PDB file of C-alpha atoms and ligand atoms in Angstrom:
ATOM      1  CA  MET A   1     -97.956 -30.658  68.034  1.00  0.00           C
ATOM      2  CA  ARG A   2     -95.467 -33.303  69.040  1.00  0.00           C
ATOM      3  CA  SER A   3     -94.236 -33.769  65.475  1.00  0.00           C
ATOM      4  CA  VAL A   4     -93.780 -30.010  65.131  1.00  0.00           C
ATOM      5  CA  LEU A   5     -91.553 -29.998  68.202  1.00  0.00           C
ATOM      6  CA  MET A   6     -89.536 -32.909  66.851  1.00  0.00           C
ATOM      7  CA  LEU A   7     -89.096 -31.138  63.552  1.00  0.00           C
ATOM      8  CA  ALA A   8     -87.971 -27.991  65.368  1.00  0.00           C
ATOM      9  CA  ALA A   9     -85.411 -30.022  67.345  1.00  0.00           C
ATOM     10  CA  LEU A  10     -84.150 -31.617  64.150  1.00  0.00           C
ATOM     11  CA  LEU A  11     -83.761 -28.267  62.398  1.00  0.00           C
ATOM     12  CA  ALA A  12     -81.947 -26.790  65.385  1.00  0.00           C
ATOM     13  CA  SER A  13     -79.413 -29.605  65.423  1.00  0.00           C
ATOM     14  CA  PRO A  14     -76.065 -28.503  63.964  1.00  0.00           C
ATOM     15  CA  VAL A  15     -75.616 -31.967  62.458  1.00  0.00           C
ATOM     16  CA  ALA A  16     -78.777 -31.650  60.398  1.00  0.00           C
ATOM     17  CA  LEU A  17     -77.738 -28.184  59.293  1.00  0.00           C
ATOM     18  CA  ALA A  18     -74.205 -28.590  58.096  1.00  0.00           C
ATOM     19  CA  ALA A  19     -72.651 -32.029  58.302  1.00  0.00           C
ATOM     20  CA  ASN A  20     -70.152 -32.258  55.508  1.00  0.00           C
ATOM     21  CA  CYS A  21     -69.267 -35.914  55.026  1.00  0.00           C
ATOM     22  CA  THR A  22     -67.222 -35.657  51.841  1.00  0.00           C
ATOM     23  CA  ILE A  23     -63.597 -34.702  51.259  1.00  0.00           C
ATOM     24  CA  GLU A  24     -63.579 -33.766  47.586  1.00  0.00           C
ATOM     25  CA  LEU A  25     -60.236 -32.882  46.027  1.00  0.00           C
ATOM     26  CA  ALA A  26     -58.731 -32.534  42.577  1.00  0.00           C
ATOM     27  CA  GLY A  27     -55.035 -32.842  41.761  1.00  0.00           C
ATOM     28  CA  ASN A  28     -53.339 -31.697  38.560  1.00  0.00           C
ATOM     29  CA  ASP A  29     -50.144 -32.040  36.516  1.00  0.00           C
ATOM     30  CA  GLN A  30     -48.748 -28.959  38.294  1.00  0.00           C
ATOM     31  CA  MET A  31     -48.582 -30.965  41.532  1.00  0.00           C
ATOM     32  CA  LYS A  32     -51.357 -29.022  43.228  1.00  0.00           C
ATOM     33  CA  PHE A  33     -54.598 -29.810  44.998  1.00  0.00           C
ATOM     34  CA  ASP A  34     -57.505 -27.463  44.320  1.00  0.00           C
ATOM     35  CA  LYS A  35     -58.030 -26.842  48.064  1.00  0.00           C
ATOM     36  CA  THR A  36     -55.833 -26.042  51.038  1.00  0.00           C
ATOM     37  CA  SER A  37     -58.500 -26.712  53.643  1.00  0.00           C
ATOM     38  CA  VAL A  38     -61.497 -29.036  53.962  1.00  0.00           C
ATOM     39  CA  THR A  39     -63.952 -29.212  56.856  1.00  0.00           C
ATOM     40  CA  VAL A  40     -65.866 -32.379  57.774  1.00  0.00           C
ATOM     41  CA  SER A  41     -67.973 -33.493  60.706  1.00  0.00           C
ATOM     42  CA  ALA A  42     -66.891 -36.250  63.099  1.00  0.00           C
ATOM     43  CA  SER A  43     -70.605 -37.053  63.498  1.00  0.00           C
ATOM     44  CA  CYS A  44     -70.783 -38.438  59.946  1.00  0.00           C
ATOM     45  CA  PRO A  45     -71.412 -42.200  60.008  1.00  0.00           C
ATOM     46  CA  GLU A  46     -69.114 -42.395  57.003  1.00  0.00           C
ATOM     47  CA  ILE A  47     -66.773 -39.924  55.397  1.00  0.00           C
ATOM     48  CA  GLU A  48     -65.924 -40.293  51.728  1.00  0.00           C
ATOM     49  CA  ILE A  49     -62.701 -39.110  50.132  1.00  0.00           C
ATOM     50  CA  ARG A  50     -63.154 -38.400  46.422  1.00  0.00           C
ATOM     51  CA  LEU A  51     -60.141 -37.589  44.310  1.00  0.00           C
ATOM     52  CA  THR A  52     -60.039 -36.539  40.679  1.00  0.00           C
ATOM     53  CA  HIS A  53     -56.781 -36.203  38.737  1.00  0.00           C
ATOM     54  CA  THR A  54     -57.484 -33.449  36.237  1.00  0.00           C
ATOM     55  CA  GLY A  55     -54.117 -33.770  34.495  1.00  0.00           C
ATOM     56  CA  SER A  56     -52.941 -36.189  31.827  1.00  0.00           C
ATOM     57  CA  LEU A  57     -49.639 -37.567  33.139  1.00  0.00           C
ATOM     58  CA  ALA A  58     -49.356 -41.247  34.117  1.00  0.00           C
ATOM     59  CA  LYS A  59     -49.519 -42.343  37.716  1.00  0.00           C
ATOM     60  CA  ASN A  60     -45.891 -43.482  37.865  1.00  0.00           C
ATOM     61  CA  VAL A  61     -44.826 -39.965  36.805  1.00  0.00           C
ATOM     62  CA  MET A  62     -47.407 -37.635  38.374  1.00  0.00           C
ATOM     63  CA  GLY A  63     -49.508 -39.965  40.526  1.00  0.00           C
ATOM     64  CA  HIS A  64     -51.694 -38.494  43.255  1.00  0.00           C
ATOM     65  CA  ASN A  65     -53.499 -39.897  46.257  1.00  0.00           C
ATOM     66  CA  VAL A  66     -55.094 -38.435  49.365  1.00  0.00           C
ATOM     67  CA  VAL A  67     -53.811 -39.582  52.748  1.00  0.00           C
ATOM     68  CA  ILE A  68     -55.149 -38.360  56.089  1.00  0.00           C
ATOM     69  CA  SER A  69     -53.072 -38.317  59.264  1.00  0.00           C
ATOM     70  CA  PRO A  70     -53.011 -36.309  62.476  1.00  0.00           C
ATOM     71  CA  THR A  71     -50.985 -33.163  61.822  1.00  0.00           C
ATOM     72  CA  ASP A  72     -48.376 -33.968  64.491  1.00  0.00           C
ATOM     73  CA  VAL A  73     -47.358 -37.249  62.793  1.00  0.00           C
ATOM     74  CA  TRP A  74     -48.180 -36.844  59.102  1.00  0.00           C
ATOM     75  CA  GLU A  75     -44.650 -36.019  57.965  1.00  0.00           C
ATOM     76  CA  ALA A  76     -43.182 -39.080  59.658  1.00  0.00           C
ATOM     77  CA  ALA A  77     -45.920 -41.254  58.138  1.00  0.00           C
ATOM     78  CA  ALA A  78     -45.329 -39.741  54.680  1.00  0.00           C
ATOM     79  CA  GLN A  79     -41.552 -40.183  54.932  1.00  0.00           C
ATOM     80  CA  GLU A  80     -41.907 -43.835  55.850  1.00  0.00           C
ATOM     81  CA  GLY A  81     -44.581 -44.394  53.216  1.00  0.00           C
ATOM     82  CA  LEU A  82     -42.033 -43.687  50.479  1.00  0.00           C
ATOM     83  CA  LYS A  83     -40.435 -47.080  51.120  1.00  0.00           C
ATOM     84  CA  ALA A  84     -43.761 -48.862  50.635  1.00  0.00           C
ATOM     85  CA  GLY A  85     -43.694 -47.976  46.930  1.00  0.00           C
ATOM     86  CA  LEU A  86     -46.368 -47.441  44.318  1.00  0.00           C
ATOM     87  CA  ASP A  87     -47.805 -50.949  44.794  1.00  0.00           C
ATOM     88  CA  ASN A  88     -48.840 -49.867  48.303  1.00  0.00           C
ATOM     89  CA  ASP A  89     -49.864 -46.348  47.235  1.00  0.00           C
ATOM     90  CA  TYR A  90     -46.827 -44.999  49.130  1.00  0.00           C
ATOM     91  CA  VAL A  91     -48.476 -45.839  52.440  1.00  0.00           C
ATOM     92  CA  THR A  92     -46.901 -48.242  54.922  1.00  0.00           C
ATOM     93  CA  PRO A  93     -49.331 -51.186  55.252  1.00  0.00           C
ATOM     94  CA  GLY A  94     -51.055 -51.088  58.653  1.00  0.00           C
ATOM     95  CA  ASP A  95     -49.672 -47.676  59.594  1.00  0.00           C
ATOM     96  CA  GLU A  96     -51.792 -46.491  62.546  1.00  0.00           C
ATOM     97  CA  ARG A  97     -50.876 -42.886  61.783  1.00  0.00           C
ATOM     98  CA  VAL A  98     -52.831 -43.141  58.538  1.00  0.00           C
ATOM     99  CA  ILE A  99     -56.555 -42.640  59.192  1.00  0.00           C
ATOM    100  CA  ALA A 100     -57.530 -43.311  55.577  1.00  0.00           C
ATOM    101  CA  HIS A 101     -56.082 -43.084  52.086  1.00  0.00           C
ATOM    102  CA  THR A 102     -57.104 -43.446  48.471  1.00  0.00           C
ATOM    103  CA  ALA A 103     -55.250 -45.339  45.772  1.00  0.00           C
ATOM    104  CA  VAL A 104     -52.655 -43.486  43.688  1.00  0.00           C
ATOM    105  CA  ILE A 105     -54.203 -42.450  40.364  1.00  0.00           C
ATOM    106  CA  GLY A 106     -52.944 -40.900  37.146  1.00  0.00           C
ATOM    107  CA  GLY A 107     -54.291 -38.220  34.832  1.00  0.00           C
ATOM    108  CA  GLY A 108     -57.964 -38.494  33.890  1.00  0.00           C
ATOM    109  CA  GLU A 109     -58.738 -40.970  36.662  1.00  0.00           C
ATOM    110  CA  THR A 110     -60.927 -40.724  39.750  1.00  0.00           C
ATOM    111  CA  THR A 111     -60.958 -42.750  42.937  1.00  0.00           C
ATOM    112  CA  SER A 112     -62.774 -42.773  46.241  1.00  0.00           C
ATOM    113  CA  VAL A 113     -62.682 -44.455  49.625  1.00  0.00           C
ATOM    114  CA  LYS A 114     -64.944 -44.386  52.678  1.00  0.00           C
ATOM    115  CA  PHE A 115     -64.074 -44.585  56.341  1.00  0.00           C
ATOM    116  CA  PRO A 116     -66.056 -44.267  59.596  1.00  0.00           C
ATOM    117  CA  GLY A 117     -66.433 -40.682  60.823  1.00  0.00           C
ATOM    118  CA  ASN A 118     -65.605 -41.800  64.342  1.00  0.00           C
ATOM    119  CA  ARG A 119     -61.988 -42.346  63.283  1.00  0.00           C
ATOM    120  CA  LEU A 120     -61.694 -38.553  63.474  1.00  0.00           C
ATOM    121  CA  THR A 121     -61.964 -36.463  66.631  1.00  0.00           C
ATOM    122  CA  ALA A 122     -63.476 -32.993  66.558  1.00  0.00           C
ATOM    123  CA  GLY A 123     -60.914 -30.338  67.413  1.00  0.00           C
ATOM    124  CA  THR A 124     -57.875 -32.495  66.561  1.00  0.00           C
ATOM    125  CA  ALA A 125     -55.690 -31.118  63.763  1.00  0.00           C
ATOM    126  CA  TYR A 126     -55.416 -33.377  60.717  1.00  0.00           C
ATOM    127  CA  THR A 127     -53.521 -32.971  57.474  1.00  0.00           C
ATOM    128  CA  PHE A 128     -54.444 -34.316  54.060  1.00  0.00           C
ATOM    129  CA  TYR A 129     -51.565 -34.894  51.690  1.00  0.00           C
ATOM    130  CA  CYS A 130     -50.387 -36.721  48.596  1.00  0.00           C
ATOM    131  CA  SER A 131     -47.756 -39.292  49.576  1.00  0.00           C
ATOM    132  CA  PHE A 132     -46.295 -39.647  46.061  1.00  0.00           C
ATOM    133  CA  PRO A 133     -42.508 -39.000  46.298  1.00  0.00           C
ATOM    134  CA  GLY A 134     -41.745 -35.288  46.356  1.00  0.00           C
ATOM    135  CA  HIS A 135     -45.367 -34.159  46.243  1.00  0.00           C
ATOM    136  CA  TRP A 136     -46.347 -33.410  49.817  1.00  0.00           C
ATOM    137  CA  SER A 137     -44.400 -30.175  50.143  1.00  0.00           C
ATOM    138  CA  LEU A 138     -46.916 -28.681  47.694  1.00  0.00           C
ATOM    139  CA  MET A 139     -49.804 -31.102  47.953  1.00  0.00           C
ATOM    140  CA  LYS A 140     -51.130 -30.795  51.462  1.00  0.00           C
ATOM    141  CA  GLY A 141     -53.802 -28.986  53.420  1.00  0.00           C
ATOM    142  CA  ASP A 142     -55.726 -28.822  56.657  1.00  0.00           C
ATOM    143  CA  LEU A 143     -58.518 -31.226  57.443  1.00  0.00           C
ATOM    144  CA  VAL A 144     -60.667 -29.440  60.003  1.00  0.00           C
ATOM    145  CA  VAL A 145     -62.967 -31.714  62.002  1.00  0.00           C
ATOM    146  CA  GLU A 146     -66.033 -30.245  63.710  1.00  0.00           C
TER     147      GLU A 146
HETATM  148 CU1  LIG B 201     -49.281 -36.199  44.027  1.00  0.00          CU
END
């Protein structure tokens, strides 16, 4: 009886039902991500960003990464990240406005990175974007945190 109740409690928990802990995106040679919105759960112990570059152009020409910042500061972080250059994946080292970011990759490559879910706060607006020069006007979307 007790185990049945525990099972019922587990099934009723929204975390057990629908915790998405992966941000999966693909970028292409047309400077586009395949999604404009991704939803994850702040209750995830770890959140993984997985990026695939489905194009064929080299990373110094059409490189893509995924950077996550709060929506109110992402443009400033992206602007400053330009100066950091490709060696730093166009992210200012130690930038507190950057929650997490992948490496810059070129066509045919994949990359991933993990970060603790508690770095995100449910209800706060976040933006994911590619910080490669000139890309973020097209390559960005909403990261919704539940
Ligand atoms: Cu890009």
